[in-house]
Every structure is written in C-alpha cells, then in structure tokens.
mmCIF file of C-alpha atoms in Angstrom:
data_model
loop_
_atom_site.group_PDB
_atom_site.id
_atom_site.type_symbol
_atom_site.label_atom_id
_atom_site.label_comp_id
_atom_site.label_asym_id
_atom_site.label_seq_id
_atom_site.Cartn_x
_atom_site.Cartn_y
_atom_site.Cartn_z
ATOM 1 C CA MET A 25 92.428 170.898 169.839
ATOM 2 C CA ASN A 26 91.371 171.746 173.734
ATOM 3 C CA PRO A 27 94.362 173.868 175.148
ATOM 4 C CA MET A 28 93.702 172.442 178.545
ATOM 5 C CA GLY A 29 94.076 168.824 177.404
ATOM 6 C CA PHE A 30 97.431 169.952 175.593
ATOM 7 C CA MET A 31 98.757 171.076 178.393
ATOM 8 C CA ILE A 32 98.206 167.698 180.431
ATOM 9 C CA LEU A 33 99.557 165.856 177.618
ATOM 10 C CA LEU A 34 102.904 168.318 177.922
ATOM 11 C CA GLN A 35 102.614 167.726 182.065
ATOM 12 C CA ALA A 36 102.594 163.525 181.665
ATOM 13 C CA PRO A 37 105.281 161.677 183.096
ATOM 14 C CA ASN A 38 107.568 160.238 179.901
ATOM 15 C CA LEU A 39 106.612 156.274 178.823
ATOM 16 C CA GLY A 40 109.853 155.390 176.975
ATOM 17 C CA ALA A 41 110.943 151.946 176.360
ATOM 18 C CA SER A 42 113.032 151.515 179.169
ATOM 19 C CA ASP A 43 109.939 151.193 181.529
ATOM 20 C CA VAL A 44 108.762 148.477 179.641
ATOM 21 C CA SER A 45 110.477 145.112 181.403
ATOM 22 C CA PRO A 46 112.737 143.018 178.859
ATOM 23 C CA MET A 47 110.605 139.828 179.886
ATOM 24 C CA THR A 48 107.311 141.325 178.038
ATOM 25 C CA PHE A 49 109.135 141.011 174.642
ATOM 26 C CA VAL A 50 110.414 137.384 175.319
ATOM 27 C CA TYR A 51 106.579 136.529 176.069
ATOM 28 C CA ILE A 52 105.242 138.631 173.192
ATOM 29 C CA GLY A 53 108.092 136.778 170.590
ATOM 30 C CA VAL A 54 107.296 133.211 172.249
ATOM 31 C CA ALA A 55 103.526 133.805 171.647
ATOM 32 C CA LEU A 56 104.067 134.883 168.033
ATOM 33 C CA ALA A 57 106.115 132.127 166.886
ATOM 34 C CA VAL A 58 103.513 129.186 168.742
ATOM 35 C CA ILE A 59 100.939 130.869 166.467
ATOM 36 C CA ALA A 60 102.979 130.393 163.909
ATOM 37 C CA LEU A 61 103.769 126.992 164.067
ATOM 38 C CA VAL A 62 100.134 125.845 165.036
ATOM 39 C CA ILE A 63 99.103 127.749 161.652
ATOM 40 C CA VAL A 64 101.569 125.497 160.258
ATOM 41 C CA VAL A 65 100.913 122.280 161.960
ATOM 42 C CA GLY A 66 97.498 122.933 160.866
ATOM 43 C CA ALA A 67 98.055 123.226 157.025
ATOM 44 C CA ALA A 68 100.199 120.417 156.832
ATOM 45 C CA ILE A 69 97.437 117.870 158.893
ATOM 46 C CA SER A 70 94.381 119.507 156.503
ATOM 47 C CA ARG A 71 96.826 118.708 153.428
ATOM 48 C CA ARG A 72 97.241 115.251 154.233
ATOM 49 C CA ARG A 73 93.263 114.450 155.346
ATOM 50 C CA ARG A 74 92.313 116.392 152.024
ATOM 51 C CA PRO A 75 93.967 115.034 148.550
ATOM 52 C CA SER A 76 94.768 117.446 146.132
ATOM 53 C CA ALA A 77 92.348 118.003 143.019
ATOM 54 C CA THR A 78 94.703 116.226 140.859
ATOM 55 C CA GLU A 79 94.718 112.977 143.124
ATOM 56 C CA THR A 80 91.002 112.867 143.636
ATOM 57 C CA ALA A 81 90.985 113.382 139.686
ATOM 58 C CA GLU A 82 93.183 110.271 138.861
ATOM 59 C CA ARG A 83 91.274 108.163 141.562
ATOM 60 C CA ILE A 84 88.020 108.912 139.631
ATOM 61 C CA SER A 85 89.469 108.681 136.242
ATOM 62 C CA SER A 86 90.857 105.425 136.868
ATOM 63 C CA ALA A 87 87.920 103.555 137.807
ATOM 64 C CA THR A 88 86.288 105.490 135.064
ATOM 65 C CA PHE A 89 88.779 104.627 132.577
ATOM 66 C CA ARG A 90 88.631 101.206 133.343
ATOM 67 C CA ARG A 91 85.093 100.777 132.227
ATOM 68 C CA ALA A 92 85.263 102.655 129.543
ATOM 69 C CA ALA A 93 88.132 100.223 128.451
ATOM 70 C CA LYS A 94 86.076 97.569 128.845
ATOM 71 C CA ARG A 95 82.922 98.596 127.324
ATOM 72 C CA MET A 96 85.719 99.315 124.073
ATOM 73 C CA GLY A 97 86.771 95.717 124.317
ATOM 74 C CA LEU A 98 89.784 95.707 126.117
ATOM 75 C CA THR A 99 91.450 93.123 127.702
ATOM 76 C CA PRO A 100 92.609 93.599 131.724
ATOM 77 C CA ALA A 101 96.120 93.561 130.288
ATOM 78 C CA ALA A 102 95.883 96.056 127.488
ATOM 79 C CA ALA A 103 93.740 98.473 129.435
ATOM 80 C CA ASP A 104 96.229 98.248 132.346
ATOM 81 C CA VAL A 105 98.990 99.205 129.614
ATOM 82 C CA LEU A 106 96.948 101.839 128.028
ATOM 83 C CA GLU A 107 96.253 103.359 131.706
ATOM 84 C CA ASN A 108 99.873 103.593 132.301
ATOM 85 C CA LEU A 109 100.703 105.102 129.230
ATOM 86 C CA VAL A 110 97.845 107.632 129.811
ATOM 87 C CA ARG A 111 99.178 108.730 133.209
ATOM 88 C CA MET A 112 102.891 108.676 131.651
ATOM 89 C CA CYS A 113 101.781 111.421 129.036
ATOM 90 C CA LYS A 114 100.243 113.059 131.719
ATOM 91 C CA LEU A 115 97.059 113.464 129.655
ATOM 92 C CA LYS A 116 94.382 116.400 131.216
ATOM 93 C CA GLN A 117 91.544 114.080 129.694
ATOM 94 C CA PRO A 118 92.646 110.468 129.817
ATOM 95 C CA LEU A 119 89.034 109.429 128.233
ATOM 96 C CA LEU A 120 89.757 110.939 125.230
ATOM 97 C CA VAL A 121 91.972 108.488 123.742
ATOM 98 C CA PHE A 122 89.007 106.454 123.289
ATOM 99 C CA THR A 123 87.506 108.809 120.642
ATOM 100 C CA SER A 124 90.386 110.697 119.294
ATOM 101 C CA ALA A 125 92.804 108.448 116.909
ATOM 102 C CA SER A 126 95.365 111.144 116.720
ATOM 103 C CA LEU A 127 95.839 111.278 120.584
ATOM 104 C CA LEU A 128 95.498 107.696 121.163
ATOM 105 C CA ASP A 129 98.386 107.287 117.950
ATOM 106 C CA ASP A 130 100.425 109.828 119.831
ATOM 107 C CA THR A 131 100.067 108.291 123.313
ATOM 108 C CA LEU A 132 101.115 104.642 121.697
ATOM 109 C CA LYS A 133 103.843 106.158 119.656
ATOM 110 C CA LYS A 134 105.399 107.237 123.262
ATOM 111 C CA GLY A 135 105.069 104.199 124.406
ATOM 112 C CA LEU A 136 106.864 102.235 122.007
ATOM 113 C CA TYR A 137 109.797 104.459 121.757
ATOM 114 C CA SER A 138 110.318 104.443 125.513
ATOM 115 C CA LEU A 139 110.439 100.683 125.397
ATOM 116 C CA ASP A 140 114.067 101.164 123.252
ATOM 117 C CA ASN A 141 115.362 102.546 126.485
ATOM 118 C CA ALA A 142 113.978 100.057 129.110
ATOM 119 C CA ARG A 143 117.299 98.595 130.255
ATOM 120 C CA GLU A 144 115.262 96.923 133.496
ATOM 121 C CA LEU A 145 112.964 95.068 130.834
ATOM 122 C CA SER A 146 114.315 92.003 128.734
ATOM 123 C CA GLU A 147 114.004 91.603 125.206
ATOM 124 C CA ASP A 148 110.866 89.255 125.035
ATOM 125 C CA GLN A 149 109.413 91.384 127.615
ATOM 126 C CA LYS A 150 109.701 94.579 125.404
ATOM 127 C CA GLU A 151 108.057 92.409 122.557
ATOM 128 C CA THR A 152 105.411 91.453 124.573
ATOM 129 C CA ARG A 153 104.777 94.832 125.933
ATOM 130 C CA ARG A 154 104.564 95.903 122.193
ATOM 131 C CA SER A 155 102.510 93.112 121.447
ATOM 132 C CA LEU A 156 100.111 94.550 124.055
ATOM 133 C CA ILE A 157 100.222 97.889 122.515
ATOM 134 C CA PHE A 158 99.185 97.010 119.265
ATOM 135 C CA GLN A 159 96.439 95.116 120.373
ATOM 136 C CA VAL A 160 95.118 97.948 121.710
ATOM 137 C CA LYS A 161 95.532 100.019 118.616
ATOM 138 C CA GLN A 162 93.446 97.016 116.796
ATOM 139 C CA THR A 163 90.894 96.498 119.270
ATOM 140 C CA LEU A 164 90.131 100.105 119.502
ATOM 141 C CA GLU A 165 90.191 100.596 115.666
ATOM 142 C CA ARG A 166 87.819 97.952 115.487
ATOM 143 C CA ALA A 167 85.289 99.339 117.706
ATOM 144 C CA GLY A 168 85.265 102.781 116.135
ATOM 145 C CA ARG A 169 84.668 101.816 112.657
ATOM 146 C CA SER A 170 81.677 103.694 111.757
ATOM 147 C CA GLY A 171 78.897 102.518 109.344
ATOM 148 C CA GLY A 172 77.437 98.725 108.974
ATOM 149 C CA SER A 173 77.440 96.771 106.121
ATOM 150 C CA LEU A 174 77.301 97.536 102.293
ATOM 151 C CA ARG A 175 73.729 96.604 101.260
ATOM 152 C CA SER A 176 73.551 98.671 97.899
ATOM 153 C CA THR A 177 75.818 99.191 94.878
ATOM 154 C CA THR A 178 74.185 102.481 95.166
ATOM 155 C CA PHE A 179 76.683 103.578 97.881
ATOM 156 C CA LEU A 180 79.824 102.432 95.797
ATOM 157 C CA ARG A 181 82.198 105.521 95.489
ATOM 158 C CA PRO A 182 84.459 106.300 92.648
ATOM 159 C CA GLY A 183 87.794 104.933 92.016
ATOM 160 C CA GLN A 184 86.518 101.263 94.263
ATOM 161 C CA LEU A 185 88.566 98.796 92.635
ATOM 162 C CA LEU A 186 86.428 95.604 91.097
ATOM 163 C CA THR A 187 86.884 92.212 89.715
ATOM 164 C CA ILE A 188 84.763 91.265 87.009
ATOM 165 C CA THR A 189 83.566 87.931 85.786
ATOM 166 C CA PRO A 190 81.540 87.735 82.788
ATOM 167 C CA GLY A 191 79.656 84.741 81.622
ATOM 168 C CA GLU A 192 83.034 83.131 80.125
ATOM 169 C CA GLY A 193 84.749 82.647 83.218
ATOM 170 C CA THR A 194 87.744 84.887 83.012
ATOM 171 C CA VAL A 195 88.700 87.448 85.519
ATOM 172 C CA PHE A 196 89.281 90.835 84.756
ATOM 173 C CA SER A 197 90.080 94.204 86.746
ATOM 174 C CA SER A 198 87.750 97.225 86.943
ATOM 175 C CA LYS A 199 86.723 100.268 88.918
ATOM 176 C CA VAL A 200 84.368 102.373 89.216
ATOM 177 C CA ILE A 201 83.849 105.491 86.835
ATOM 178 C CA SER A 202 80.935 106.900 88.607
ATOM 179 C CA ASN A 203 77.652 106.087 90.077
ATOM 180 C CA MET A 204 74.539 106.901 88.635
ATOM 181 C CA LYS A 205 71.057 106.717 90.180
ATOM 182 C CA ASP A 206 69.811 104.049 87.525
ATOM 183 C CA PHE A 207 73.178 102.366 86.654
ATOM 184 C CA LEU A 208 77.025 102.026 87.800
ATOM 185 C CA THR A 209 79.681 103.245 85.294
ATOM 186 C CA VAL A 210 82.938 101.017 85.487
ATOM 187 C CA SER A 211 86.029 101.243 83.161
ATOM 188 C CA ALA A 212 86.157 98.441 80.581
ATOM 189 C CA PRO A 213 88.719 95.922 80.876
ATOM 190 C CA ALA A 214 91.628 95.978 78.399
ATOM 191 C CA GLN A 215 91.329 93.371 76.247
ATOM 192 C CA PRO A 216 94.374 91.779 74.072
ATOM 193 C CA ALA A 217 94.691 93.196 70.606
ATOM 194 C CA GLY A 218 92.242 92.226 67.618
ATOM 195 C CA ALA A 219 89.979 90.750 70.669
ATOM 196 C CA ASP A 220 85.981 92.119 71.086
ATOM 197 C CA THR A 221 85.968 94.462 73.939
ATOM 198 C CA ARG A 222 82.150 94.733 74.091
ATOM 199 C CA TRP A 223 80.217 91.823 75.656
ATOM 200 C CA LYS A 224 76.692 91.366 74.525
ATOM 201 C CA ARG A 225 73.618 93.623 76.334
ATOM 202 C CA GLY A 226 72.337 91.488 79.550
ATOM 203 C CA THR A 227 75.409 89.273 79.778
ATOM 204 C CA PRO A 228 75.413 88.386 83.382
ATOM 205 C CA LEU A 229 78.591 89.447 85.798
ATOM 206 C CA SER A 230 79.840 88.241 88.778
ATOM 207 C CA VAL A 231 82.026 91.152 90.629
ATOM 208 C CA TYR A 232 83.799 91.515 93.536
ATOM 209 C CA LEU A 233 85.091 94.075 95.202
ATOM 210 C CA TRP A 234 86.830 94.900 98.877
ATOM 211 C CA ARG A 235 86.075 97.618 100.845
ATOM 212 C CA ASP A 236 88.567 98.714 102.934
ATOM 213 C CA ASN A 237 88.752 98.307 106.790
ATOM 214 C CA ASP A 238 85.477 96.236 106.351
ATOM 215 C CA ALA A 239 84.893 93.028 104.066
ATOM 216 C CA GLY A 240 84.828 91.515 100.775
ATOM 217 C CA TYR A 241 81.584 91.655 98.753
ATOM 218 C CA SER A 242 80.085 89.713 95.798
ATOM 219 C CA PHE A 243 77.269 90.292 93.627
ATOM 220 C CA VAL A 244 75.770 89.504 90.557
ATOM 221 C CA SER A 245 74.582 92.121 87.548
ATOM 222 C CA LYS A 246 74.522 92.602 83.620
ATOM 223 C CA VAL A 247 75.438 94.435 80.979
ATOM 224 C CA LEU A 248 73.235 97.729 80.342
ATOM 225 C CA GLY A 249 75.405 99.501 77.697
ATOM 226 C CA TYR A 250 78.798 101.036 76.810
ATOM 227 C CA ASP A 251 79.712 104.959 76.911
ATOM 228 C CA THR A 252 82.940 107.112 77.219
ATOM 229 C CA LEU A 253 82.971 108.784 80.366
ATOM 230 C CA LYS A 254 85.833 111.264 81.634
ATOM 231 C CA GLY A 255 87.724 110.004 78.117
ATOM 232 C CA VAL A 256 87.727 106.363 79.904
ATOM 233 C CA PRO A 257 85.874 103.267 77.626
ATOM 234 C CA SER A 258 82.707 102.029 80.226
ATOM 235 C CA ILE A 259 80.614 99.652 80.856
ATOM 236 C CA LEU A 260 77.161 100.470 81.972
ATOM 237 C CA VAL A 261 76.399 97.722 84.845
ATOM 238 C CA GLN A 262 73.091 97.422 86.341
ATOM 239 C CA HIS A 263 72.924 98.337 90.305
ATOM 240 C CA SER A 264 72.577 95.619 92.894
ATOM 241 C CA ARG A 265 70.510 95.815 96.030
ATOM 242 C CA THR A 266 71.858 92.073 97.019
ATOM 243 C CA LEU A 267 75.353 92.141 98.062
ATOM 244 C CA ARG A 268 77.083 89.026 99.636
ATOM 245 C CA ARG A 269 79.516 90.081 102.477
ATOM 246 C CA GLU A 270 82.640 87.630 102.306
ATOM 247 C CA GLN A 271 85.396 87.074 104.965
ATOM 248 C CA ARG A 272 85.596 90.231 106.973
ATOM 249 C CA ARG A 273 88.845 91.584 107.476
ATOM 250 C CA ARG A 274 89.498 92.153 111.329
ATOM 251 C CA ALA A 275 92.968 94.245 111.155
ATOM 252 C CA ARG A 276 93.912 97.218 109.339
ATOM 253 C CA ARG A 277 95.676 96.407 105.933
ATOM 254 C CA ARG A 278 98.507 99.030 104.279
ATOM 255 C CA GLU A 279 99.158 98.827 100.325
ATOM 256 C CA THR A 280 102.665 98.379 99.543
ATOM 257 C CA GLN A 281 105.063 96.840 96.958
ATOM 258 C CA ARG A 282 107.581 94.427 98.676
ATOM 259 C CA GLN A 283 109.576 92.083 96.972
ATOM 260 C CA CYS A 284 108.958 88.831 98.262
ATOM 261 C CA PHE A 285 109.961 85.042 98.208
ATOM 262 C CA TYR A 286 107.456 82.151 99.088
ATOM 263 C CA TYR A 287 108.155 78.464 99.584
ATOM 264 C CA PRO A 288 105.513 76.058 99.570
ATOM 265 C CA ILE A 289 105.208 73.386 102.729
ATOM 266 C CA ARG A 290 104.582 69.825 102.599
ATOM 267 C CA ILE A 291 103.208 67.608 105.424
ATOM 268 C CA VAL A 292 105.553 64.948 106.399
ATOM 269 C CA GLU A 293 103.980 61.847 108.083
ATOM 270 C CA SER A 294 106.379 59.446 110.034
ATOM 271 C CA GLY A 295 105.436 56.728 112.405
ATOM 272 C CA GLU A 296 102.445 54.937 112.861
ATOM 273 C CA GLY A 297 99.514 54.450 115.056
ATOM 274 C CA ARG A 298 100.274 56.551 118.470
ATOM 275 C CA ARG A 299 103.473 57.508 117.598
ATOM 276 C CA ALA A 300 102.613 58.907 114.107
ATOM 277 C CA GLN A 301 103.818 62.346 114.009
ATOM 278 C CA ARG A 302 103.054 65.472 111.602
ATOM 279 C CA LYS A 303 105.813 67.665 110.328
ATOM 280 C CA ALA A 304 105.999 70.615 107.877
ATOM 281 C CA SER A 305 108.959 70.677 105.634
ATOM 282 C CA VAL A 306 110.060 73.648 103.825
ATOM 283 C CA GLU A 307 110.761 72.715 100.107
ATOM 284 C CA GLN A 308 112.900 75.487 99.312
ATOM 285 C CA HIS A 309 113.562 74.057 96.200
ATOM 286 C CA LEU A 310 110.231 75.091 94.862
ATOM 287 C CA ARG A 311 111.149 78.729 96.175
ATOM 288 C CA GLY A 312 109.042 81.418 94.184
ATOM 289 C CA LEU A 313 109.140 85.085 93.513
ATOM 290 C CA GLY A 314 106.510 87.320 94.190
ATOM 291 C CA ILE A 315 105.315 91.123 95.343
ATOM 292 C CA VAL A 316 103.502 91.529 98.537
ATOM 293 C CA VAL A 317 100.903 94.069 97.715
ATOM 294 C CA ASP A 318 98.973 94.709 100.686
ATOM 295 C CA LEU A 319 99.911 93.390 104.293
ATOM 296 C CA SER A 320 98.189 93.214 107.543
ATOM 297 C CA SER A 321 98.936 91.575 111.079
ATOM 298 C CA GLY A 322 96.562 88.773 109.881
ATOM 299 C CA GLY A 323 97.887 87.993 106.603
ATOM 300 C CA CYS A 324 99.234 89.490 103.168
ATOM 301 C CA ALA A 325 98.377 89.106 99.350
ATOM 302 C CA ILE A 326 100.998 88.178 97.187
ATOM 303 C CA GLN A 327 101.311 89.257 93.318
ATOM 304 C CA THR A 328 103.277 86.488 91.181
ATOM 305 C CA MET A 329 103.426 84.733 88.010
ATOM 306 C CA ASN A 330 103.118 81.170 89.300
ATOM 307 C CA PRO A 331 100.345 81.275 92.055
ATOM 308 C CA LEU A 332 99.562 77.986 94.153
ATOM 309 C CA ASP A 333 96.522 76.441 94.490
ATOM 310 C CA ARG A 334 94.264 77.287 97.299
ATOM 311 C CA GLY A 335 94.518 75.749 100.610
ATOM 312 C CA LYS A 336 98.147 75.571 100.329
ATOM 313 C CA LEU A 337 100.671 75.919 103.506
ATOM 314 C CA VAL A 338 103.507 78.440 102.190
ATOM 315 C CA MET A 339 106.186 80.198 104.116
ATOM 316 C CA VAL A 340 106.524 83.846 102.966
ATOM 317 C CA GLU A 341 109.972 86.121 103.454
ATOM 318 C CA PHE A 342 110.079 89.552 103.083
ATOM 319 C CA GLU A 343 112.171 92.960 104.378
ATOM 320 C CA LEU A 344 110.482 95.978 105.766
ATOM 321 C CA GLU A 345 113.608 97.497 106.488
ATOM 322 C CA ARG A 346 117.117 96.445 104.881
ATOM 323 C CA LYS A 347 118.764 93.813 106.082
ATOM 324 C CA ALA A 348 115.334 92.714 108.465
ATOM 325 C CA PRO A 349 113.677 89.929 106.971
ATOM 326 C CA VAL A 350 110.204 88.961 108.354
ATOM 327 C CA ARG A 351 109.310 85.531 107.933
ATOM 328 C CA ALA A 352 105.929 84.310 108.447
ATOM 329 C CA PHE A 353 103.919 80.782 107.694
ATOM 330 C CA GLY A 354 100.539 80.952 106.461
ATOM 331 C CA LYS A 355 97.733 79.053 104.348
ATOM 332 C CA ILE A 356 96.729 80.407 100.934
ATOM 333 C CA LEU A 357 92.769 81.207 101.258
ATOM 334 C CA GLY A 358 91.937 82.162 97.628
ATOM 335 C CA VAL A 359 93.854 82.896 94.587
ATOM 336 C CA HIS A 360 92.383 85.338 91.475
ATOM 337 C CA ARG A 361 94.008 84.697 88.597
ATOM 338 C CA ASP A 362 94.447 86.572 85.816
ATOM 339 C CA LYS A 363 95.161 85.211 82.154
ATOM 340 C CA GLY A 364 98.611 85.655 81.219
ATOM 341 C CA ARG A 365 99.362 87.756 84.404
ATOM 342 C CA GLY A 366 99.409 85.147 86.905
ATOM 343 C CA GLY A 367 97.677 86.025 90.020
ATOM 344 C CA VAL A 368 97.410 87.083 93.434
ATOM 345 C CA MET A 369 97.433 84.845 96.441
ATOM 346 C CA HIS A 370 95.323 85.772 99.759
ATOM 347 C CA ILE A 371 97.260 83.984 102.485
ATOM 348 C CA LYS A 372 96.150 84.127 106.048
ATOM 349 C CA PHE A 373 98.977 84.011 108.725
ATOM 350 C CA THR A 374 99.024 81.010 110.837
ATOM 351 C CA ARG A 375 102.303 81.126 112.876
ATOM 352 C CA VAL A 376 104.243 84.548 113.191
ATOM 353 C CA THR A 377 107.040 85.027 116.061
ATOM 354 C CA HIS A 378 106.269 87.889 118.108
ATOM 355 C CA GLN A 379 109.148 90.037 117.243
ATOM 356 C CA HIS A 380 108.148 89.744 113.450
ATOM 357 C CA LEU A 381 104.392 90.588 113.954
ATOM 358 C CA ASN A 382 105.235 93.489 115.945
ATOM 359 C CA ARG A 383 107.190 94.721 112.621
ATOM 360 C CA ILE A 384 104.173 93.947 110.658
ATOM 361 C CA SER A 385 102.133 95.876 112.749
ATOM 362 C CA GLU A 386 104.721 98.951 113.062
ATOM 363 C CA PHE A 387 104.321 99.065 109.317
ATOM 364 C CA VAL A 388 100.796 98.679 109.217
ATOM 365 C CA TYR A 389 100.205 101.401 111.526
ATOM 366 C CA ASP A 390 102.750 103.586 110.567
ATOM 367 C CA PHE A 391 104.282 103.650 114.075
ATOM 368 C CA THR A 392 108.093 102.958 112.977
ATOM 369 C CA LYS A 393 110.537 105.597 115.002
ATOM 370 C CA PRO A 394 111.303 108.199 112.195
ATOM 371 C CA THR A 395 115.398 108.667 111.959
ATOM 372 C CA THR A 396 115.390 111.153 109.168
ATOM 373 C CA THR A 397 113.654 114.232 108.056
ATOM 374 C CA GLY A 398 112.312 112.758 105.141
ATOM 375 C CA GLN A 399 110.708 110.094 107.391
ATOM 376 C CA ILE A 400 109.322 112.321 109.652
ATOM 377 C CA ARG A 401 107.738 114.451 106.662
ATOM 378 C CA GLN A 402 106.243 110.962 105.161
ATOM 379 C CA GLN A 403 104.271 110.328 108.594
ATOM 380 C CA MET A 404 103.545 113.688 108.872
ATOM 381 C CA ASP A 405 101.650 113.423 105.380
ATOM 382 C CA ARG A 406 100.318 110.082 105.939
ATOM 383 C CA ALA A 407 98.843 111.217 109.356
ATOM 384 C CA VAL A 408 96.859 114.160 107.796
ATOM 385 C CA PRO A 409 93.733 112.987 105.300
ATOM 386 C CA GLY A 410 94.153 114.639 102.027
ATOM 387 C CA ARG A 411 97.202 115.932 102.161
ATOM 388 C CA ALA A 412 98.974 114.772 98.984
ATOM 389 C CA MET A 413 102.899 113.483 99.083
ATOM 390 C CA ARG A 414 105.649 115.820 98.268
ATOM 391 C CA PRO A 415 106.583 115.365 94.669
ATOM 392 C CA GLY A 416 109.993 113.226 94.168
ATOM 393 C CA ARG A 417 110.930 109.855 93.956
ATOM 394 C CA PRO A 418 108.884 107.146 95.605
ATOM 395 C CA PRO A 419 111.140 105.805 98.567
ATOM 396 C CA ALA A 420 112.976 102.843 97.307
ATOM 397 C CA GLY A 421 111.945 99.373 98.412
ATOM 398 C CA PRO A 422 114.643 97.147 100.527
ATOM 399 C CA ALA A 423 116.345 94.592 98.811
ATOM 400 C CA LEU A 424 115.295 91.110 98.103
ATOM 401 C CA PRO A 425 115.556 89.294 100.731
ATOM 402 C CA ARG A 426 117.724 86.087 101.219
ATOM 403 C CA GLY A 427 116.392 82.782 100.950
ATOM 404 C CA PRO A 428 116.643 80.714 104.620
ATOM 405 C CA ALA A 429 120.181 79.433 105.153
ATOM 406 C CA GLY A 430 120.821 76.129 105.376
ATOM 407 C CA THR A 431 118.687 73.115 105.024
ATOM 408 C CA GLY A 432 115.753 71.688 107.384
ATOM 409 C CA GLY A 433 112.122 72.071 107.611
ATOM 410 C CA ALA A 434 109.819 74.411 109.772
ATOM 411 C CA SER A 435 107.328 72.572 111.912
ATOM 412 C CA ARG A 436 104.397 74.035 112.494
#
C-alpha cells in the first residue's frame, strides 16, 4: 500500500455513528417495510389470479371425466356419484377407474363404507346412494368385458359345465375334459346301475352350456366314440361351428349354496269390467324347499326336488347373513329337469326392494364390509386371480330363513 495514502487516512476525521442523523435510520426502516409489504401483496394477488396446478387439474379432469363416463354408458347421476368418490379418495389419476377393476372396486367400497357413518342422510337416501354405486359397478363391468360371442366349440376350455340331451330326451350333466383339434372330449354321464353307459356312434346330441359373464349357448352334435382320458370315462363329441346364443345375463352372478324357501304365487281377479282388479296372493301352504346355486341382481337359480313349471310366478326367501332374510318376487324362465334328482329353476326377479337388492349386490360383488380377520382373508383370496383358498372347513351357511309371518298376499 502507498505510505502516503496510509498517512492521509490516519489524518482523516473520525466518521462515527454519532455523526449520522437518527432520522436516517427511521427512513431506512420504513423503506424496507414498504418493500416487504409490496412483495407480500404482490405474491397474494398473483396466487389469486393464477390457480394452483392441483385446481387446474381438477377442472380439466372434471370435464374429461364426465365425457369418459358418458362414453362408458354411465348415467349423469351415476357419473356424479363416481366423480364425488374419486375426489373423496383423492385419486391422482381419476381416469384409471375406467380401466382398473381393482382401483374401481377400492373406490366404490370406500364409498359404501362411508355411507354407514353419514348421519345427515336418511336410510332411504343411503339405499339410493348404494344403488347408484352398484349401478356404476355393473355398467363399467359390462362395458369392460373382453371378447365377443362364442362361435365355435373349439374355444371351449376344460372344466366347462355342460348339459347333454341325447335322442331319447333325458338330460345329463357333463363337463369338458379336453379340447382336441378334431373333436371335443366330455365326461360320460353317470348312469343308474345296470344301464348301458354308451350311446351308439352317430347318436345326435343337444348340448347346452353357460359361459360366465356372457350368455348361454346351445348346439347340436353327435357321438364319435369313447375313450378314457385322465382316468375319466369320456365321450368323443363332434365339434360345432354353429352355436346358438341364448339369453344373455346382464349382471354378474356368483355361485353359492344357500338354502331357501320358495312359494308359488296365484293371481286373484276381483270385480268386473273397469273395476276388475288383479292381485298376487302368495300360497304359503305350498312352500317348497330348495338351494340357491347361483345368484345375481337380476335373478337366481334354485335346485329343488320339486321344481315348478316354466312361466310360474314365485316368491323366494333366503339369507345372505344370519337373521337378515332377503325376499324377492320373480318369474320362472326355464327349468332344467334331471330325472330322479328334481331340477333347477332359473328365475328372473321382477320385484325386489332397494334394500334387499343392495344386499344381493354386496354379496355378488363381494363388497360386504369385513368384520373379522377370516372375512378379510377371504376377500383377499377372492380378489387375487389364481390364489387358492386357505385350507380349512368351508364357512357354514346361514340357518334356514323363517317363513313369512302372518297371512295375506303380496301385491305385484
């Protein structure tokens, strides 16, 4: 450093803080406060004018979500319920509920379980909401089914259940053992002791099958020969490429073994002319006992030793939970009779209360709220395809439902 400059600095007067006016510090503090205030106000105004990324995504997804829901066939009310559930669950990708069955089920279950604590809603309003939730599930499941109609028996899988009617007209139960290129191998029906278990080659066969989540199919074939496959006596059946599609099931069904009572319904007419009235009377004294072998929100199949005729009206009672009977009215669309074993009645529901229909849907879709560790494990096992059920005793079915108390009829 220059010595002369150093000497000049030493000779300079002392510029201490005492020489600065106190008002200078006041002006500086006020200026800093004003600057900070301007920054805060500007940031607040900017946030108000420009919505957050989350809010923008919600607005965009709401419009897109409703268009997607409409394309999938949801009604406006059902779409509104699903959108509210998506927001309640705070899903980051709302549109995935239309393609991911597991995500859809989790979202709908949360909506169902939340209704139990909705004190602001009446019981009727809760049942209406439950009905809309199940409507969402049915519609999206129906829209998401893959594959078209079954056009050839070459696509049948081993294990497919069949009913076979040979030329004489007796109905037999069977199943597919294997599917070969030139023929179909099915299990030979069990025959009474001493009876001939083989039909002649060329015997015409009428075959009926039900394809899960699709429809029923029937076709005509004939016997080609016999063999033993995998230790099972089998019939070689000719393939068919002309399958007739029967009634299509619109709702999912679930196989079960639930004891039930069914009652025939008699239509009673009173009055004449314009004053004539028709009422349905439940014939309680003709109560029959059966087993519900499969169930859906649209109907059920009942196995019984004394099936009623096709076209008859019936009332069905069964339990899905203990001391919680379900009652439904329906019409018998068809009867598959098995000589010596009664038969199976296929019933279409014509009248069911919202409460009972929701119970059926909860059971069919396995949406019942689990209350024990065992029930939670069962839901997890059924939710994962291919997972085997845990060993142990099968769950005991509920007790037989009691018959309707009192007398009187049920109006349609």
